[in-house]
GROMACS .gro file of C-alpha atoms in nm:
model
  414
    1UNK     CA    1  -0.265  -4.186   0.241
    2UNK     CA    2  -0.251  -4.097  -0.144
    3UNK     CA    3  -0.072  -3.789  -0.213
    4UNK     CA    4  -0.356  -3.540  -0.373
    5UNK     CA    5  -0.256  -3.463  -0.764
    6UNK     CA    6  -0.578  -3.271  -0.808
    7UNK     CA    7  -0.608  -2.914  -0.601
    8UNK     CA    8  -0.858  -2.708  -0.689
    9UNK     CA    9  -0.927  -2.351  -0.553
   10UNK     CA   10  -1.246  -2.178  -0.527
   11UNK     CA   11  -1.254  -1.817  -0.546
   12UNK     CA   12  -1.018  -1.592  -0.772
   13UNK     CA   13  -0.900  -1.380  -0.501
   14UNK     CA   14  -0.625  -1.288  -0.329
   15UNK     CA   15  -0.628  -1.594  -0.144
   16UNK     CA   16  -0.722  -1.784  -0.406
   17UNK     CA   17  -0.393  -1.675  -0.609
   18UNK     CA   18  -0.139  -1.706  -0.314
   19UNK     CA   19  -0.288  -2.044  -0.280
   20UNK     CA   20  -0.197  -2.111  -0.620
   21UNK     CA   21   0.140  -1.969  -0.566
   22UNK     CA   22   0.167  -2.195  -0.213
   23UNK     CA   23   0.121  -2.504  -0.394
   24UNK     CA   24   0.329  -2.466  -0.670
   25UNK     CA   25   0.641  -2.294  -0.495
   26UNK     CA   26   0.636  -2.638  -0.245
   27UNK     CA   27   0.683  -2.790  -0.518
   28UNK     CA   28   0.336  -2.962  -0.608
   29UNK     CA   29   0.367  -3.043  -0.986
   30UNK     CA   30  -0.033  -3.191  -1.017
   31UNK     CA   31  -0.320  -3.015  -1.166
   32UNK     CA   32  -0.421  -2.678  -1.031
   33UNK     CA   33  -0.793  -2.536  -1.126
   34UNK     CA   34  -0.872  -2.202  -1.027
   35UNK     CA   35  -1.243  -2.139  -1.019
   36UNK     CA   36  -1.369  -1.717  -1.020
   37UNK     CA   37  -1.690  -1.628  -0.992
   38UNK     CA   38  -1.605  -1.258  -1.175
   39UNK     CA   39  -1.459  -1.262  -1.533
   40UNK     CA   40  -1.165  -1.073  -1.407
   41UNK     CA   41  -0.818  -1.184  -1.330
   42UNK     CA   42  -0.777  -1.208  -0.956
   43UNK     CA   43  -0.715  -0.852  -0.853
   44UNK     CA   44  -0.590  -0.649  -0.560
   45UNK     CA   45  -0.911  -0.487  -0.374
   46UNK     CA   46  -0.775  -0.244  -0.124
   47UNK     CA   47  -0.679   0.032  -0.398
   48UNK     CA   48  -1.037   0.000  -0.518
   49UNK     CA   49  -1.158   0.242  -0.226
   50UNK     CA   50  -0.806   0.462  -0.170
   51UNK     CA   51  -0.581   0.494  -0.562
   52UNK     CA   52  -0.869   0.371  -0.754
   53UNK     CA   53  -1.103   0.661  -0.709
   54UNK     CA   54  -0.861   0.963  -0.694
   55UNK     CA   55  -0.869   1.182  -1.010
   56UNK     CA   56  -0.563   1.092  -1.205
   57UNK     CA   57  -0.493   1.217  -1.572
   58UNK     CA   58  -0.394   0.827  -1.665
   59UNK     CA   59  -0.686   0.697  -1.496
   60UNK     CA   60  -0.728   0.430  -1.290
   61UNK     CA   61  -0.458   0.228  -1.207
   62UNK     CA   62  -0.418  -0.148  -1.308
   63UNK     CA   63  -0.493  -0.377  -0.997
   64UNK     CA   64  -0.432  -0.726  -1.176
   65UNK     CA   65  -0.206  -0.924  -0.964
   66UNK     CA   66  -0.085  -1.144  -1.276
   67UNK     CA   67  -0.158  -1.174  -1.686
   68UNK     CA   68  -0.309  -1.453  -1.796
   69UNK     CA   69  -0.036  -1.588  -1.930
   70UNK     CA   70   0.169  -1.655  -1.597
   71UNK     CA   71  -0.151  -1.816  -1.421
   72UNK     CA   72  -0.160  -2.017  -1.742
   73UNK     CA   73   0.172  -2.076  -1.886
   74UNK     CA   74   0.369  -2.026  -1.576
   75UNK     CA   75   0.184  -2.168  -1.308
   76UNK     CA   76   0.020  -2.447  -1.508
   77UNK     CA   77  -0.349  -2.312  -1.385
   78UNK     CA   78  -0.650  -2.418  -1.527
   79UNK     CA   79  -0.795  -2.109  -1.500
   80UNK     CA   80  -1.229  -2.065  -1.482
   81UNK     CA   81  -1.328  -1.688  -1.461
   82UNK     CA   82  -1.708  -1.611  -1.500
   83UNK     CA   83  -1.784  -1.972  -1.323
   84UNK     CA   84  -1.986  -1.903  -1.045
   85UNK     CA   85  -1.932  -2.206  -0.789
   86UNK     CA   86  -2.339  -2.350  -0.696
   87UNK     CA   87  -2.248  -2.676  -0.440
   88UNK     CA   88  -1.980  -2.873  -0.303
   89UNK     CA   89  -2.005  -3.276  -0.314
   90UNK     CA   90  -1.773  -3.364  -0.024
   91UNK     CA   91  -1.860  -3.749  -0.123
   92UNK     CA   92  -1.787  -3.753  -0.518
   93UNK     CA   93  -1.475  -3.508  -0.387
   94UNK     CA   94  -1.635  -3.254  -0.657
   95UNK     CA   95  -1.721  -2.846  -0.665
   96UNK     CA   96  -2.016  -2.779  -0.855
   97UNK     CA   97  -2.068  -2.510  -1.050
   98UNK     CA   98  -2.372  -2.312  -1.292
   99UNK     CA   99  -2.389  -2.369  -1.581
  100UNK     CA  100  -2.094  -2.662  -1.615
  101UNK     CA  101  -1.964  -3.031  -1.551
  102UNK     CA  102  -1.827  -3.073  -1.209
  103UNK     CA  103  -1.447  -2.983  -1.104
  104UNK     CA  104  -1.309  -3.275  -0.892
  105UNK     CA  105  -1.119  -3.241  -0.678
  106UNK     CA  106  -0.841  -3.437  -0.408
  107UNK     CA  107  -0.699  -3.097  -0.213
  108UNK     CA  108  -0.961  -2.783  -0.216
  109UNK     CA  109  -0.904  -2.467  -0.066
  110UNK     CA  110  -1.212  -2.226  -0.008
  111UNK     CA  111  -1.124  -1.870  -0.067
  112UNK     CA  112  -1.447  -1.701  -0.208
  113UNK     CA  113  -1.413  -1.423   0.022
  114UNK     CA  114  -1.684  -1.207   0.178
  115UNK     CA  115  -2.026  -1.029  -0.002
  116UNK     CA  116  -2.118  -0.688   0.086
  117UNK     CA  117  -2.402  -0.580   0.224
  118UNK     CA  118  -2.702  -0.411   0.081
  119UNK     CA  119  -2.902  -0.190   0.202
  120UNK     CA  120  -3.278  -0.295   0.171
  121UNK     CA  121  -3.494  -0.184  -0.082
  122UNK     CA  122  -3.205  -0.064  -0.295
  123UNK     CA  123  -3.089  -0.358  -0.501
  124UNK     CA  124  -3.109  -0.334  -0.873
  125UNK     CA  125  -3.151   0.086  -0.789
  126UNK     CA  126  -2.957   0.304  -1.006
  127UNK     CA  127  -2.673   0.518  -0.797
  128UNK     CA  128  -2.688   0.316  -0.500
  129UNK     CA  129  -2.328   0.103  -0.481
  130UNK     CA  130  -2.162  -0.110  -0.245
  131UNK     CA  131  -1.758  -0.092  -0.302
  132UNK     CA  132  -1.630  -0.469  -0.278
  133UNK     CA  133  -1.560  -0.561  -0.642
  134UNK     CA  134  -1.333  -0.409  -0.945
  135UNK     CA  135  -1.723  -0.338  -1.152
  136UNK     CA  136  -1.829  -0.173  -0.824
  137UNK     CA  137  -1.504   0.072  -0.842
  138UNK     CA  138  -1.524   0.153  -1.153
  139UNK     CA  139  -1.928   0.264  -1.117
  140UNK     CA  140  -1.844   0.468  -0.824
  141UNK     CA  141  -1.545   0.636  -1.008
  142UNK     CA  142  -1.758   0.745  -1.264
  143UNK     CA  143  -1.993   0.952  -1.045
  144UNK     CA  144  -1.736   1.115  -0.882
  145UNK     CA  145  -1.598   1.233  -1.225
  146UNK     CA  146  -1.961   1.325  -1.298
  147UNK     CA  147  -1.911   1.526  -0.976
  148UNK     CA  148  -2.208   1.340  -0.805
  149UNK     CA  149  -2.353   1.457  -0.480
  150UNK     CA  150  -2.258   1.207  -0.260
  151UNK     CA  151  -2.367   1.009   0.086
  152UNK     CA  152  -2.186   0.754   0.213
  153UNK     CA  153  -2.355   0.516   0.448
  154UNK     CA  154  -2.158   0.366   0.714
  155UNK     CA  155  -1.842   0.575   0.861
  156UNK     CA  156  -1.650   0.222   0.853
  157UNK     CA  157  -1.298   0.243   0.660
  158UNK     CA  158  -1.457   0.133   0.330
  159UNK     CA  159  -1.686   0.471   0.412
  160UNK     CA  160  -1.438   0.657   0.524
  161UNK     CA  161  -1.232   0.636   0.244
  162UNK     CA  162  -1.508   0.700   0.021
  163UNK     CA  163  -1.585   0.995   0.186
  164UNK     CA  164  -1.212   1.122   0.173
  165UNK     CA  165  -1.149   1.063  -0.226
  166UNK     CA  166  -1.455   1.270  -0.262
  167UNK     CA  167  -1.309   1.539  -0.055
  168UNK     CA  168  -1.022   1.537  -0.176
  169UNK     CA  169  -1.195   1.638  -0.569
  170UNK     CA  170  -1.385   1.925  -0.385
  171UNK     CA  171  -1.689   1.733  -0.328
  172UNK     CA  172  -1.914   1.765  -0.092
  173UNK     CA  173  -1.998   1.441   0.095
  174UNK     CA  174  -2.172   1.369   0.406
  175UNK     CA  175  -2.129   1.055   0.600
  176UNK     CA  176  -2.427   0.836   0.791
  177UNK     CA  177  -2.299   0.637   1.072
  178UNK     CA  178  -2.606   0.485   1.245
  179UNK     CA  179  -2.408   0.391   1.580
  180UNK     CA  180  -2.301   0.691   1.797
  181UNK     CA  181  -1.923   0.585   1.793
  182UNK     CA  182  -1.801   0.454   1.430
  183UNK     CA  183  -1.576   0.190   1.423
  184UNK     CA  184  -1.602   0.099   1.783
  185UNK     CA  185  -1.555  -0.295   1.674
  186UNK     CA  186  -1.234  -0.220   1.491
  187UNK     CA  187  -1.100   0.062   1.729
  188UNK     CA  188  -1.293   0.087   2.035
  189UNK     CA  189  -1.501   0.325   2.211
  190UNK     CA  190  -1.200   0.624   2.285
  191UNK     CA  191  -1.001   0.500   1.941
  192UNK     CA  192  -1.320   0.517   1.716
  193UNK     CA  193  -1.459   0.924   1.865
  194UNK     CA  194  -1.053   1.053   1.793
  195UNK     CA  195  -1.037   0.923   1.445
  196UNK     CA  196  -1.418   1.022   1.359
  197UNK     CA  197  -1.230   1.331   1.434
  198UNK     CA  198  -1.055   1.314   1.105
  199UNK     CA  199  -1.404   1.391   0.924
  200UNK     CA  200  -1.439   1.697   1.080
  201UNK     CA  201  -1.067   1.856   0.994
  202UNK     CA  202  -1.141   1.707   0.620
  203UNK     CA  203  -1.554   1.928   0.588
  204UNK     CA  204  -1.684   1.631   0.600
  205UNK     CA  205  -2.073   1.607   0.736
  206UNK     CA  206  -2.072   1.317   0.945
  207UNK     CA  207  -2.376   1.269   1.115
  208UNK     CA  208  -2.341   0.998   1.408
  209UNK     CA  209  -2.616   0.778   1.576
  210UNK     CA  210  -2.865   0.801   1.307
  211UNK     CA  211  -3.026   0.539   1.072
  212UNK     CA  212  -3.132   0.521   0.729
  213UNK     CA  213  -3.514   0.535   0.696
  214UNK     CA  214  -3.549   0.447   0.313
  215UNK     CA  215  -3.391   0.519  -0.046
  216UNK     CA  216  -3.558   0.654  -0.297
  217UNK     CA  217  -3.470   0.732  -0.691
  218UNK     CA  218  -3.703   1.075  -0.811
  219UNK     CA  219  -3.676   1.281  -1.079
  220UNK     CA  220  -3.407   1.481  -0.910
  221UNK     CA  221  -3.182   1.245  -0.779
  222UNK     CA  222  -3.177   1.016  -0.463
  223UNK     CA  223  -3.342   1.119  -0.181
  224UNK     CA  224  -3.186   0.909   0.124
  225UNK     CA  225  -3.445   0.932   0.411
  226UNK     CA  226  -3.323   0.944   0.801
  227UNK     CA  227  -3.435   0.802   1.084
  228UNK     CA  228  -3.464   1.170   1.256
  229UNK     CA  229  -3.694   1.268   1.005
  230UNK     CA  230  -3.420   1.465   0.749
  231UNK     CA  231  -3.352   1.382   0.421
  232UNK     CA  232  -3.034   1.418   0.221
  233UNK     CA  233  -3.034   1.479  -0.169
  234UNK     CA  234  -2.781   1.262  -0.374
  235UNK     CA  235  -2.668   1.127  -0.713
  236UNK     CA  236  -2.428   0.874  -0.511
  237UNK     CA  237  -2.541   0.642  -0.257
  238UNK     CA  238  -2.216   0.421  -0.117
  239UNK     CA  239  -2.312   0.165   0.155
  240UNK     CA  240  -2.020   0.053   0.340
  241UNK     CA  241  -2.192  -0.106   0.579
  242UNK     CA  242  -2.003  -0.470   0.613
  243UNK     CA  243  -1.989  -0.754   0.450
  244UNK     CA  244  -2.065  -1.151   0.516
  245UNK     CA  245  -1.862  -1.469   0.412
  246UNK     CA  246  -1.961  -1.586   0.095
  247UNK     CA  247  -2.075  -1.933   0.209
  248UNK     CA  248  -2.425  -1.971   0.066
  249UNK     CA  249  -2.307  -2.187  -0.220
  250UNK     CA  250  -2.167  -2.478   0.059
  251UNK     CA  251  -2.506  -2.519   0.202
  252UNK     CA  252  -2.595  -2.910   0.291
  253UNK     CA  253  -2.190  -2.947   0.176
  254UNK     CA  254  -2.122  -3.094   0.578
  255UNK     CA  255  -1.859  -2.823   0.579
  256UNK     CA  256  -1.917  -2.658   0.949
  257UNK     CA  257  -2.046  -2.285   0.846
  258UNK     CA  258  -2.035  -2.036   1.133
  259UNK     CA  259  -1.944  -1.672   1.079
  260UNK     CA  260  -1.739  -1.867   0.796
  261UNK     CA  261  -1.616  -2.163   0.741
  262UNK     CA  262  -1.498  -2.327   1.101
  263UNK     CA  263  -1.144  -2.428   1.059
  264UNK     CA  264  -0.905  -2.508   1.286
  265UNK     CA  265  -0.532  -2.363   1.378
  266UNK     CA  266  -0.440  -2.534   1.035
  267UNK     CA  267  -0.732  -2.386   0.862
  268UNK     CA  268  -0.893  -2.753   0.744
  269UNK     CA  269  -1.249  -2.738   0.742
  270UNK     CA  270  -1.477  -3.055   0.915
  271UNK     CA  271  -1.442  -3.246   0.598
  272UNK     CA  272  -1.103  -3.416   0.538
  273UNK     CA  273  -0.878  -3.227   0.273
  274UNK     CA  274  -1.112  -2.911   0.250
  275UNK     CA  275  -0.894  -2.603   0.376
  276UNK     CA  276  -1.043  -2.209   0.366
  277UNK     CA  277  -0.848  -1.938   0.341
  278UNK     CA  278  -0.943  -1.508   0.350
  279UNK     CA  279  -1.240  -1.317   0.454
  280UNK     CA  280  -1.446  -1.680   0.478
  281UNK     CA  281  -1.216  -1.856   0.661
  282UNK     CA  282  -1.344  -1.831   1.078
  283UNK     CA  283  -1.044  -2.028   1.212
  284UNK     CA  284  -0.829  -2.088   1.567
  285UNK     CA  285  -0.596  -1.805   1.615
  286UNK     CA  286  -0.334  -2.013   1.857
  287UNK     CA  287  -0.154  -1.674   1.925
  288UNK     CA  288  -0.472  -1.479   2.075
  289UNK     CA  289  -0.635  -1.837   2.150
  290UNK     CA  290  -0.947  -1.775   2.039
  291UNK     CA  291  -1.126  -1.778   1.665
  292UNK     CA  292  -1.110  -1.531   1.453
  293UNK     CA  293  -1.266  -1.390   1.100
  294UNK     CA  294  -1.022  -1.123   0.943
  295UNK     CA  295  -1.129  -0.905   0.629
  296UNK     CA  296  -0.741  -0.807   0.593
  297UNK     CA  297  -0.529  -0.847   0.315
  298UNK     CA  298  -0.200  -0.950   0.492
  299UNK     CA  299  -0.390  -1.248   0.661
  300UNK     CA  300  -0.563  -1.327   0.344
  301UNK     CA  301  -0.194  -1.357   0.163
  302UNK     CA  302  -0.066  -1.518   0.451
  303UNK     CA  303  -0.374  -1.796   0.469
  304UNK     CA  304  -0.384  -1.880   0.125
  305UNK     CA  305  -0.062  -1.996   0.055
  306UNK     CA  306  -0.045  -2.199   0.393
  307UNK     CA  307  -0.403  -2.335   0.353
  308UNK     CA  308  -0.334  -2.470   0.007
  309UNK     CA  309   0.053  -2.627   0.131
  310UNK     CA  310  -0.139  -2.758   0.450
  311UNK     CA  311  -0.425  -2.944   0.186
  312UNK     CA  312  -0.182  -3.103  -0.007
  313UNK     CA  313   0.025  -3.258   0.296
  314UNK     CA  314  -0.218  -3.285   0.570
  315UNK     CA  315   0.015  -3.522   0.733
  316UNK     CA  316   0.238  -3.225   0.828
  317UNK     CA  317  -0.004  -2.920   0.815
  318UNK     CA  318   0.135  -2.612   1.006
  319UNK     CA  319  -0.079  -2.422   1.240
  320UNK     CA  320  -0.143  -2.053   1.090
  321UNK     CA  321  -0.121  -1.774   1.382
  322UNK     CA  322  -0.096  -1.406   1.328
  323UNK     CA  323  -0.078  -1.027   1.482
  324UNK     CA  324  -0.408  -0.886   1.238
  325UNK     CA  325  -0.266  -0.604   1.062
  326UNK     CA  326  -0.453  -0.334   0.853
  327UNK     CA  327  -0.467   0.027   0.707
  328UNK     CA  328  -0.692   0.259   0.581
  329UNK     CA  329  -0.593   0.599   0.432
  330UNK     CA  330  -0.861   0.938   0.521
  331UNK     CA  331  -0.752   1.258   0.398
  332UNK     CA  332  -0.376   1.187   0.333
  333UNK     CA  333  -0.370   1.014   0.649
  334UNK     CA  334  -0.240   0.630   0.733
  335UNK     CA  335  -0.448   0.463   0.991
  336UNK     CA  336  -0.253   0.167   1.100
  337UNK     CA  337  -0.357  -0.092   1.351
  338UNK     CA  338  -0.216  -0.429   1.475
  339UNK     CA  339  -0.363  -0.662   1.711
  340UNK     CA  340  -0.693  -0.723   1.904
  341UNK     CA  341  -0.852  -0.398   2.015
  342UNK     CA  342  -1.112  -0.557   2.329
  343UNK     CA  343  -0.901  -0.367   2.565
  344UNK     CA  344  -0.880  -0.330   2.967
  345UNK     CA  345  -0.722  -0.045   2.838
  346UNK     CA  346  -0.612   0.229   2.622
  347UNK     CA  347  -0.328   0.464   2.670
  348UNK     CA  348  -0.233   0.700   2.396
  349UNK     CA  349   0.163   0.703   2.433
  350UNK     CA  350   0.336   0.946   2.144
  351UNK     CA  351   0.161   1.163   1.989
  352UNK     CA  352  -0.226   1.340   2.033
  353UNK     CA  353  -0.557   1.308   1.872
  354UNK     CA  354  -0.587   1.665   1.891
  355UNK     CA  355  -0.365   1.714   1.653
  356UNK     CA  356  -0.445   1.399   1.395
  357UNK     CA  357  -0.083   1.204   1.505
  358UNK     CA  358  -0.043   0.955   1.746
  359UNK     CA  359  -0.008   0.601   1.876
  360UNK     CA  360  -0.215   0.432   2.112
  361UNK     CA  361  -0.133   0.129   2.303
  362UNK     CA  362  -0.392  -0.182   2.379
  363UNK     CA  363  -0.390  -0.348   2.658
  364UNK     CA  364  -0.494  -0.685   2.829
  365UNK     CA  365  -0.459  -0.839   3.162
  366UNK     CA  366  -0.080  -0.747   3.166
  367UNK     CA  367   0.005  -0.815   2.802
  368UNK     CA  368   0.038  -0.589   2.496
  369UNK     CA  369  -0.217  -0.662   2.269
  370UNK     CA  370  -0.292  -0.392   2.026
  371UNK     CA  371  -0.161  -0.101   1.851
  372UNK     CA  372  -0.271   0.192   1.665
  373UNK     CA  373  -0.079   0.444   1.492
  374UNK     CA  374  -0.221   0.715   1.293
  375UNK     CA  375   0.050   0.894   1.090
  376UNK     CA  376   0.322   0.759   1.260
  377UNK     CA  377   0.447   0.466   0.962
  378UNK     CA  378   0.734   0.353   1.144
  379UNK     CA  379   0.570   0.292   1.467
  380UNK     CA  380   0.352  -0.009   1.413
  381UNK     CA  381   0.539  -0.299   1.291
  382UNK     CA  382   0.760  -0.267   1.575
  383UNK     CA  383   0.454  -0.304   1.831
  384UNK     CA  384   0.333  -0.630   1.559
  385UNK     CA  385   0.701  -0.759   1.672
  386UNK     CA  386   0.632  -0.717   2.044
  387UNK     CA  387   0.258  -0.842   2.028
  388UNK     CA  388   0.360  -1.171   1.869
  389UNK     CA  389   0.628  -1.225   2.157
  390UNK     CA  390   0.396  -1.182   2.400
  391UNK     CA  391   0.557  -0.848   2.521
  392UNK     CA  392   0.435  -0.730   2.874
  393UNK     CA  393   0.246  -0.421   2.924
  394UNK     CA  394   0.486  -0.285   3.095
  395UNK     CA  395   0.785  -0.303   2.846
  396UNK     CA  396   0.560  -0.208   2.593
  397UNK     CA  397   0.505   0.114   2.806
  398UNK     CA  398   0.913   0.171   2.848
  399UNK     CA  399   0.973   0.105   2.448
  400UNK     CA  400   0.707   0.417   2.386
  401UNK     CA  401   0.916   0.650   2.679
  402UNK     CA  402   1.300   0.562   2.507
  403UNK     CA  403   1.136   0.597   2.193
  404UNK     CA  404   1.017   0.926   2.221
  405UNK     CA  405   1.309   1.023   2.421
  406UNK     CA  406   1.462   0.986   2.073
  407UNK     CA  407   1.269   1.158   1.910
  408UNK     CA  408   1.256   1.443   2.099
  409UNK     CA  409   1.680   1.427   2.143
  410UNK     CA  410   1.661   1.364   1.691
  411UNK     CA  411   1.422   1.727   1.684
  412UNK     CA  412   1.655   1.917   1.907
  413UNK     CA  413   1.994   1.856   1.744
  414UNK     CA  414   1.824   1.931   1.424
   0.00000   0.00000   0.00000
């Protein structure tokens, strides 16, 4: 097999640059193109909805992961920002792209992420945002400085923490969560009603198990119409209501497209030497045994780097397993979570919803599965540690008793 001297990575992301960063730091000394389809460098997103949109004297603050000049000089990258990528030729072994030649290729990693969805009828209409990209930030920061009337659509975390950097500027802000628990995917049923909870302690209007009807711009403002017949007056419209792998441009490519791009445990693709990495990348997850698609940015680190070392040395690729791990900040609180959360069931085991602190424990058949921890930091990597072993439900349950036998022995010598 000839040993690839050509990778070339598709997507300018976070995934994009740790596969850069993969391929170089195993030592790969061929050509590296990196192809973005947004004329920034690639950039860290999750600030974009939390730091990003707080009101700081200094502004906003810098989310470029490196300067040109490392990707350049000291990486060696070929770098393509503003190049939009239009086809893949899996039989030249070349990635098209508008409005220039081909890129070929030997090694290619997919990392162009996920799209966010729009709500219809409102593309192209003036204060109506989704909140995936660095341009989308930066238009939703300047309504809140403008001190916009604001509704969020979708009580998801992207929502949610929309809704809280509002609040926390004195805003008023009401949230529209058409399903009657929010974030029952991502939380389940109990999980999802507790922290919903948080909106309420924060004067936030959520309003639960109601649709949007239609969007309209008037004279006055936005008026967002509901599917029980209200309408809500706004300068902001925010839809955080999901996004989908951006996979449109690998149409008729041969590369399997499902949910993603299929990969399996190693994350190749069903053509030889294409790999995916990130938010487009639906591969085996040996740990859980089943596939997964994960919009996190700890998976999307970890895939890119192994995706682009598995491409170059397919020979000797590594499966890629992981505990999914995320956060999301409300109203000066960290949600944390680790792990699947289709339960059998759900014990809350320090801690209580009432009052906005606790950790909650996953369970399924007789293993430990998931964990959530809502200001409790130094809880949930330890559970991450225990998942990955394959820790029993029942140890998991005595770790959470000696634990807060500690804690309560720690409060009463103090």
């Amino acid at each position: 097999m000839t040993t690839p001297q050509r990778l070339v990575v598709v997507g300018a992301s976070l995934a994009g640059l740790r596969a850069v960063e993969g391929a170089r730091a195993s030592g790969f000394t061929g050509s590296i193109t990196l192809i973005g389809a947004e004329d920034h460098l690639p950039y860290d997103r999750p600030p974009l909805s939390k730091a990003y949109l707080a009101k700081t004297p200094g502004g906003p603050p810098d989310t470029t992961f490196r300067s040109e000049d490392t990707l350049r000089r000291e990486l060696g990258v070929d770098l393509r920002l503003g190049a939009r990528a239009s086809g893949l030729d899996t039989e030249g072994g070349a990635v098209l792209v508008d409005g220039g030649a081909p890129v070929p290729y030997d090694a290619l990693v997919i990392a162009t992420g996920a799209v966010a969805r729009v709500l219809p009828g409102t593309k192209g209409l003036a204060g109506v945002h989704t909140l995936r990209t660095a341009d989308d930030a930066a238009a939703v920061r300047r309504a809140l400085d403008d001190r916009a009337r604001i509704v969020v659509v979708g009580a998801g975390f992207i929502g949610s923490e929309v809704a809280s950097a509002a609040r926390e500027r004195g805003l008023p802000v009401t949230v529209v969560e058409a399903a009657d628990v929010p974030l029952r995917r991502a939380l389940g049923d109990e999980m999802g009603v507790a922290c919903a909870a948080l909106h309420d302690r924060a004067g936030t209007d959520l309003r639960r198990g109601v649709g949007v009807r239609a969007i309209r711009r008037g004279d006055e403002g936005i008026g967002v119409e509901l599917a029980d017949g209200s309408t809500l007056d706004a300068d902001l419209v925010v839809a955080g209501i999901g996004a989908d792998p951006a996979t449109s441009w690998l149409d008729g490519s041969g590369v399997a497209l499902a949910d993603g791009v299929r990969c399996d445990e190693t994350l190749a693709t069903s053509v030889p030497g294409v790999y995916a990495a990130g938010d487009v990348a639906h591969w085996h997850n040996p740990l859980f045994g089943q596939p997964m698609r994960l919009e996190h940015w700890t998976s999307a680190a970890e895939q890119g780097a192994i995706a682009a070392v598995n491409a170059l040395n397919p020979g000797e690729a590594r499966p890629y397993s992981t505990v999914p791990y995320f956060w999301s900040d409300w109203y000066g609180t960290r949600i944390q979570f680790v792990g699947i959360s289709h339960a059998d069931e759900v014990q809350v085991v320090s801690g209580d919803p009432a009052d906005g602190r606790w950790v909650a424990l996953y369970r399924t058949g007789e293993r430990l599965t998931g964990a959530l921890a809502v200001d409790h930091p130094t809880h949930i990597m330890k559970y991450r540690v225990m998942i990955n072993r394959g820790c029993t439900w029942d140890d998991a349950l005595d770790f959470a008793r000696e634990r807060n036998a500690r804690a309560r022995r720690t409060t009463a010598v103090a």
